[in-house]
Amino acid sequence: MSTGQRTGSIEVRHLRAFLAIADEGSVTRAATRLRVTQPVVSRTLAALEKHLGVRLVDRSTHHLALTPEGVAFRDKAAAAVAAFDEALDPGRLRDWPLRLGHAWSAFGPYTTPLLRTWQQRHPETPLELLRIDDRTAGLTRGEVDAALLRGPVSAPGLVTEVLFTEVRVAAVAADGPLATRASLSLADLTGGAVVLNTVSGATTLDLWPPGARPAATLTVANTDDWLTAIAAGRGCGVSGNSTAQMHPHAGVTYVPLDDAPPLPVLLARRDGPGHPALPRLAELAREIVAREQRERPGNSLG
């Protein structure tokens, strides 16, 4: 297990040990992953908890679990380790890519113009578009430098900017009765189950008024499973219009929703120093949205 710079008596190896325990759900498996003994991992975790003054891991049950403090600390530890590793990567010192995360649908219809224009103007800084099934598309964990997110984001330590809004659509089984409708209302979807992507999706039951919510819900963890469940007739879904454009599916029909509020598309970054190219990315994103909407004033983004 590698050592690292110290913060008081704490080193990067303490964070690596904690993250390995969190990922593996076992001190024994974490030790195997880190190629050290189990007592070493236990002592390292204990030292970290003593330094922080909180219990990070609950050892009182048969199945190891993170405490609420451990869950909150996990993202911070992951971001710190990622930043440390990135700073010591000699390849990134020469060509430091700008990593742009998204959970689904990226930048909608503006995705290709953004990537092409960036490559033309800033060939010295590769722009990497990464899909990460996470509510902040890996941003809070330090896996990306910025993220394109949809819907309100409550994660602390993030700075967000609304780039545009898009109309919402219902996603229904292509062979179902709702697929033949020219448009739908939220109430039309309450008779059966609604499929919710609880990991990275922006739709929750709060979209419906209290007392008029769907009869049942089916939860999934990513866009692929969401589409599969809808195509199989297990329920319907709600998403932004970009989903219809970026994720066509033979078994799914997208129908406009008349009464759903528009879905904001955000550019998010962590609060504090970040990749030096972030201001240029934000500027280009604004430029492309303004240009495309000017050239296509009748688009259906909202």
Tab-separated table of C-alpha atoms in Angstrom:
chain	number	residue	atom	x	y	z
A	1	MET	CA	0.000	0.000	0.000
A	2	SER	CA	1.503	3.290	-1.058
A	3	THR	CA	2.210	6.129	1.327
A	4	GLY	CA	1.569	9.771	0.616
A	5	GLN	CA	1.806	13.284	1.912
A	6	ARG	CA	0.845	13.848	5.510
A	7	THR	CA	-1.987	15.908	6.937
A	8	GLY	CA	-0.974	16.004	10.586
A	9	SER	CA	-0.575	12.309	11.414
A	10	ILE	CA	-2.785	11.192	8.535
A	11	GLU	CA	-1.450	10.064	5.156
A	12	VAL	CA	-3.068	9.199	1.852
A	13	ARG	CA	-2.724	5.517	2.787
A	14	HIS	CA	-5.292	6.047	5.549
A	15	LEU	CA	-7.800	7.280	2.990
A	16	ARG	CA	-7.000	4.396	0.645
A	17	ALA	CA	-7.594	1.902	3.437
A	18	PHE	CA	-10.937	3.449	4.342
A	19	LEU	CA	-12.070	3.526	0.696
A	20	ALA	CA	-11.053	-0.112	0.222
A	21	ILE	CA	-13.102	-1.092	3.283
A	22	ALA	CA	-16.059	0.933	2.015
A	23	ASP	CA	-15.861	-0.650	-1.445
A	24	GLU	CA	-15.283	-4.229	-0.281
A	25	GLY	CA	-17.558	-4.193	2.768
A	26	SER	CA	-14.952	-6.211	4.631
A	27	VAL	CA	-11.646	-5.509	6.362
A	28	THR	CA	-10.347	-8.893	5.225
A	29	ARG	CA	-11.136	-8.262	1.550
A	30	ALA	CA	-9.783	-4.728	1.829
A	31	ALA	CA	-6.506	-6.133	3.152
A	32	THR	CA	-6.311	-8.553	0.232
A	33	ARG	CA	-6.985	-5.739	-2.228
A	34	LEU	CA	-4.299	-3.543	-0.657
A	35	ARG	CA	-1.876	-6.469	-0.272
A	36	VAL	CA	-1.335	-5.962	3.446
A	37	THR	CA	-2.458	-7.864	6.529
A	38	GLN	CA	-5.848	-7.468	8.161
A	39	PRO	CA	-4.396	-6.008	11.399
A	40	VAL	CA	-2.626	-3.308	9.381
A	41	VAL	CA	-5.902	-2.243	7.759
A	42	SER	CA	-7.714	-2.284	11.116
A	43	ARG	CA	-5.012	-0.130	12.748
A	44	THR	CA	-5.008	2.283	9.802
A	45	LEU	CA	-8.778	2.714	9.997
A	46	ALA	CA	-8.645	3.177	13.773
A	47	ALA	CA	-5.992	5.891	13.380
A	48	LEU	CA	-8.112	7.724	10.817
A	49	GLU	CA	-11.210	7.567	13.025
A	50	LYS	CA	-9.200	8.817	16.028
A	51	HIS	CA	-7.851	11.718	13.980
A	52	LEU	CA	-11.336	12.697	12.759
A	53	GLY	CA	-12.978	12.090	16.111
A	54	VAL	CA	-15.846	10.089	14.580
A	55	ARG	CA	-16.679	6.466	13.917
A	56	LEU	CA	-16.620	5.797	10.156
A	57	VAL	CA	-17.410	2.086	10.138
A	58	ASP	CA	-20.021	0.243	12.187
A	59	ARG	CA	-18.514	-3.031	13.405
A	60	SER	CA	-21.424	-3.963	15.683
A	61	THR	CA	-23.225	-6.103	13.108
A	62	HIS	CA	-22.273	-9.234	11.195
A	63	HIS	CA	-22.110	-7.178	8.005
A	64	LEU	CA	-19.727	-4.238	8.093
A	65	ALA	CA	-21.446	-0.957	7.190
A	66	LEU	CA	-20.518	2.699	7.005
A	67	THR	CA	-21.905	5.017	9.645
A	68	PRO	CA	-23.672	8.201	8.461
A	69	GLU	CA	-20.378	10.002	9.078
A	70	GLY	CA	-18.589	7.366	7.022
A	71	VAL	CA	-21.006	7.801	4.126
A	72	ALA	CA	-20.452	11.563	4.190
A	73	PHE	CA	-16.670	11.173	4.429
A	74	ARG	CA	-16.454	8.645	1.591
A	75	ASP	CA	-16.936	11.197	-1.209
A	76	LYS	CA	-14.448	13.579	0.380
A	77	ALA	CA	-11.850	10.826	0.737
A	78	ALA	CA	-12.368	9.645	-2.843
A	79	ALA	CA	-11.993	13.194	-4.186
A	80	ALA	CA	-8.820	13.740	-2.163
A	81	VAL	CA	-7.221	10.486	-3.343
A	82	ALA	CA	-8.212	11.162	-6.951
A	83	ALA	CA	-6.697	14.653	-6.784
A	84	PHE	CA	-3.500	13.288	-5.227
A	85	ASP	CA	-3.112	10.563	-7.860
A	86	GLU	CA	-3.868	13.002	-10.660
A	87	ALA	CA	-1.272	15.480	-9.414
A	88	LEU	CA	1.420	12.783	-9.477
A	89	ASP	CA	0.477	11.371	-12.894
A	90	PRO	CA	3.311	12.445	-15.243
A	91	GLY	CA	1.092	11.901	-18.283
A	92	ARG	CA	-1.373	14.503	-17.072
A	93	LEU	CA	1.409	17.024	-16.609
A	94	ARG	CA	1.919	16.972	-20.375
A	95	ASP	CA	-1.689	16.647	-21.589
A	96	TRP	CA	-4.142	17.332	-18.808
A	97	PRO	CA	-7.529	16.206	-20.137
A	98	LEU	CA	-10.697	17.953	-19.076
A	99	ARG	CA	-13.080	15.265	-17.830
A	100	LEU	CA	-16.765	16.055	-18.324
A	101	GLY	CA	-19.163	13.661	-16.622
A	102	HIS	CA	-22.811	12.936	-17.306
A	103	ALA	CA	-25.283	10.332	-16.082
A	104	TRP	CA	-27.351	10.221	-19.256
A	105	SER	CA	-28.022	12.259	-22.417
A	106	ALA	CA	-24.842	14.367	-22.018
A	107	PHE	CA	-25.441	17.838	-23.518
A	108	GLY	CA	-28.474	16.699	-25.487
A	109	PRO	CA	-28.487	17.955	-29.105
A	110	TYR	CA	-25.575	20.248	-28.284
A	111	THR	CA	-23.233	17.345	-27.470
A	112	THR	CA	-21.643	16.945	-30.902
A	113	PRO	CA	-21.242	20.702	-31.529
A	114	LEU	CA	-19.593	21.049	-28.105
A	115	LEU	CA	-17.103	18.232	-28.690
A	116	ARG	CA	-16.242	19.286	-32.232
A	117	THR	CA	-15.836	22.961	-31.457
A	118	TRP	CA	-13.727	22.229	-28.382
A	119	GLN	CA	-11.403	20.005	-30.400
A	120	GLN	CA	-10.985	22.725	-33.028
A	121	ARG	CA	-10.288	25.518	-30.556
A	122	HIS	CA	-8.438	23.697	-27.796
A	123	PRO	CA	-6.588	20.699	-29.303
A	124	GLU	CA	-3.977	20.921	-26.546
A	125	THR	CA	-6.597	19.973	-23.918
A	126	PRO	CA	-8.538	16.782	-24.703
A	127	LEU	CA	-12.182	16.904	-23.604
A	128	GLU	CA	-13.233	13.497	-22.275
A	129	LEU	CA	-16.982	12.830	-22.029
A	130	LEU	CA	-17.594	10.165	-19.364
A	131	ARG	CA	-20.896	8.530	-18.464
A	132	ILE	CA	-20.990	7.754	-14.745
A	133	ASP	CA	-24.151	6.410	-13.109
A	134	ASP	CA	-24.204	8.714	-10.127
A	135	ARG	CA	-26.384	11.705	-9.188
A	136	THR	CA	-23.427	14.053	-9.722
A	137	ALA	CA	-21.848	11.943	-12.515
A	138	GLY	CA	-18.727	11.335	-10.435
A	139	LEU	CA	-18.137	15.009	-9.607
A	140	THR	CA	-18.311	14.761	-5.820
A	141	ARG	CA	-16.035	11.712	-5.895
A	142	GLY	CA	-13.379	13.536	-7.906
A	143	GLU	CA	-13.749	11.308	-10.979
A	144	VAL	CA	-14.479	14.246	-13.281
A	145	ASP	CA	-13.650	17.958	-13.390
A	146	ALA	CA	-17.144	19.109	-14.373
A	147	ALA	CA	-20.493	17.480	-15.013
A	148	LEU	CA	-23.640	17.983	-17.052
A	149	LEU	CA	-26.523	17.319	-14.672
A	150	ARG	CA	-30.303	17.464	-14.906
A	151	GLY	CA	-32.696	18.618	-12.251
A	152	PRO	CA	-31.843	20.213	-8.893
A	153	VAL	CA	-28.669	18.974	-7.224
A	154	SER	CA	-28.328	19.262	-3.458
A	155	ALA	CA	-24.785	17.879	-3.021
A	156	PRO	CA	-22.705	20.301	-0.926
A	157	GLY	CA	-19.604	21.952	-2.311
A	158	LEU	CA	-20.817	22.272	-5.904
A	159	VAL	CA	-21.235	25.359	-8.070
A	160	THR	CA	-23.913	25.014	-10.754
A	161	GLU	CA	-25.087	27.048	-13.720
A	162	VAL	CA	-28.287	26.443	-15.690
A	163	LEU	CA	-27.368	26.251	-19.373
A	164	PHE	CA	-30.826	25.544	-20.777
A	165	THR	CA	-34.085	23.816	-19.963
A	166	GLU	CA	-35.793	21.047	-21.862
A	167	VAL	CA	-39.388	19.926	-21.959
A	168	ARG	CA	-40.246	16.676	-20.235
A	169	VAL	CA	-41.597	13.657	-22.041
A	170	ALA	CA	-43.257	10.438	-20.956
A	171	ALA	CA	-41.539	7.208	-21.926
A	172	VAL	CA	-44.076	4.408	-22.481
A	173	ALA	CA	-44.064	0.913	-23.936
A	174	ALA	CA	-44.231	1.157	-27.724
A	175	ASP	CA	-46.984	-1.476	-27.890
A	176	GLY	CA	-49.057	0.014	-25.050
A	177	PRO	CA	-52.196	2.168	-25.257
A	178	LEU	CA	-50.437	5.388	-24.188
A	179	ALA	CA	-48.038	5.189	-27.135
A	180	THR	CA	-50.785	6.214	-29.560
A	181	ARG	CA	-51.559	9.487	-27.777
A	182	ALA	CA	-50.368	12.822	-29.220
A	183	SER	CA	-49.606	14.078	-25.714
A	184	LEU	CA	-50.087	13.026	-22.097
A	185	SER	CA	-50.524	14.580	-18.676
A	186	LEU	CA	-48.892	13.503	-15.433
A	187	ALA	CA	-52.270	12.149	-14.306
A	188	ASP	CA	-52.305	9.783	-17.300
A	189	LEU	CA	-49.286	8.008	-15.830
A	190	THR	CA	-50.698	7.353	-12.353
A	191	GLY	CA	-52.798	4.316	-13.198
A	192	GLY	CA	-49.818	1.966	-13.280
A	193	ALA	CA	-46.236	1.840	-12.108
A	194	VAL	CA	-43.687	4.561	-12.795
A	195	VAL	CA	-40.078	3.512	-13.305
A	196	LEU	CA	-37.650	5.687	-11.321
A	197	ASN	CA	-33.888	5.790	-11.726
A	198	THR	CA	-33.004	6.442	-8.096
A	199	VAL	CA	-29.238	6.545	-8.658
A	200	SER	CA	-28.778	9.131	-11.384
A	201	GLY	CA	-32.275	10.119	-12.524
A	202	ALA	CA	-33.970	13.476	-11.993
A	203	THR	CA	-37.573	12.258	-11.648
A	204	THR	CA	-39.077	11.605	-8.210
A	205	LEU	CA	-42.609	11.237	-6.913
A	206	ASP	CA	-42.497	14.925	-5.984
A	207	LEU	CA	-43.216	15.643	-9.659
A	208	TRP	CA	-46.838	14.659	-8.933
A	209	PRO	CA	-49.117	16.514	-6.505
A	210	PRO	CA	-49.600	14.852	-3.113
A	211	GLY	CA	-52.613	12.589	-3.232
A	212	ALA	CA	-52.358	12.194	-7.004
A	213	ARG	CA	-49.196	10.173	-7.263
A	214	PRO	CA	-48.629	6.926	-9.201
A	215	ALA	CA	-50.110	3.730	-7.836
A	216	ALA	CA	-46.727	2.006	-7.714
A	217	THR	CA	-43.052	2.545	-8.476
A	218	LEU	CA	-40.253	0.393	-9.847
A	219	THR	CA	-36.715	1.521	-9.038
A	220	VAL	CA	-33.682	0.985	-11.261
A	221	ALA	CA	-30.073	2.155	-11.118
A	222	ASN	CA	-29.279	3.418	-14.622
A	223	THR	CA	-30.751	4.560	-17.925
A	224	ASP	CA	-30.287	1.193	-19.645
A	225	ASP	CA	-32.320	-0.638	-17.001
A	226	TRP	CA	-34.896	2.180	-17.073
A	227	LEU	CA	-35.433	1.731	-20.818
A	228	THR	CA	-35.550	-2.063	-20.530
A	229	ALA	CA	-38.212	-1.967	-17.816
A	230	ILE	CA	-40.389	0.443	-19.807
A	231	ALA	CA	-40.041	-1.544	-23.032
A	232	ALA	CA	-41.089	-4.664	-21.124
A	233	GLY	CA	-44.302	-2.959	-20.030
A	234	ARG	CA	-43.380	-2.895	-16.347
A	235	GLY	CA	-44.146	0.815	-16.066
A	236	CYS	CA	-43.720	4.200	-17.702
A	237	GLY	CA	-41.159	6.911	-17.066
A	238	VAL	CA	-40.567	10.642	-17.255
A	239	SER	CA	-37.432	12.309	-18.570
A	240	GLY	CA	-36.195	15.281	-20.565
A	241	ASN	CA	-36.579	15.596	-24.308
A	242	SER	CA	-32.851	14.973	-24.787
A	243	THR	CA	-33.415	11.419	-23.620
A	244	ALA	CA	-35.719	10.841	-26.582
A	245	GLN	CA	-33.028	12.149	-28.920
A	246	MET	CA	-30.006	10.489	-27.320
A	247	HIS	CA	-31.587	7.169	-26.281
A	248	PRO	CA	-33.993	5.918	-28.964
A	249	HIS	CA	-35.305	2.427	-28.204
A	250	ALA	CA	-37.393	0.166	-30.407
A	251	GLY	CA	-39.600	-0.803	-27.464
A	252	VAL	CA	-40.114	2.703	-26.084
A	253	THR	CA	-42.188	5.606	-27.398
A	254	TYR	CA	-41.629	9.124	-26.104
A	255	VAL	CA	-44.765	11.269	-25.794
A	256	PRO	CA	-44.836	14.987	-24.841
A	257	LEU	CA	-46.090	15.833	-21.357
A	258	ASP	CA	-48.416	18.823	-21.286
A	259	ASP	CA	-48.268	19.764	-17.620
A	260	ALA	CA	-44.774	18.815	-16.398
A	261	PRO	CA	-42.356	21.620	-15.482
A	262	PRO	CA	-39.254	21.996	-17.676
A	263	LEU	CA	-36.085	20.160	-16.705
A	264	PRO	CA	-33.001	22.339	-16.140
A	265	VAL	CA	-29.667	21.181	-17.557
A	266	LEU	CA	-26.772	22.298	-15.377
A	267	LEU	CA	-23.037	22.622	-15.750
A	268	ALA	CA	-21.569	21.777	-12.349
A	269	ARG	CA	-18.085	21.954	-10.865
A	270	ARG	CA	-16.618	21.680	-7.403
A	271	ASP	CA	-16.286	24.887	-5.419
A	272	GLY	CA	-12.617	25.842	-5.339
A	273	PRO	CA	-9.613	25.572	-7.641
A	274	GLY	CA	-10.137	23.135	-10.483
A	275	HIS	CA	-8.996	22.390	-13.994
A	276	PRO	CA	-7.675	25.614	-15.588
A	277	ALA	CA	-9.821	25.031	-18.688
A	278	LEU	CA	-13.145	25.078	-16.807
A	279	PRO	CA	-13.905	28.751	-17.579
A	280	ARG	CA	-13.372	28.062	-21.292
A	281	LEU	CA	-15.702	25.061	-21.120
A	282	ALA	CA	-18.461	27.114	-19.495
A	283	GLU	CA	-18.001	29.912	-22.034
A	284	LEU	CA	-18.175	27.502	-24.978
A	285	ALA	CA	-21.225	25.714	-23.572
A	286	ARG	CA	-23.090	29.019	-23.288
A	287	GLU	CA	-22.010	30.015	-26.786
A	288	ILE	CA	-23.205	26.778	-28.368
A	289	VAL	CA	-26.580	26.867	-26.640
A	290	ALA	CA	-27.130	30.470	-27.747
A	291	ARG	CA	-26.018	29.730	-31.302
A	292	GLU	CA	-28.064	26.581	-31.740
A	293	GLN	CA	-31.195	28.130	-30.247
A	294	ARG	CA	-30.754	31.176	-32.471
A	295	GLU	CA	-30.429	29.021	-35.579
A	296	ARG	CA	-33.282	26.689	-34.538
A	297	PRO	CA	-35.751	28.870	-32.665
A	298	GLY	CA	-38.501	26.260	-32.984
A	299	ASN	CA	-36.623	23.500	-31.187
A	300	SER	CA	-38.422	21.529	-28.497
A	301	LEU	CA	-35.890	21.890	-25.697
A	302	GLY	CA	-38.000	24.389	-23.837
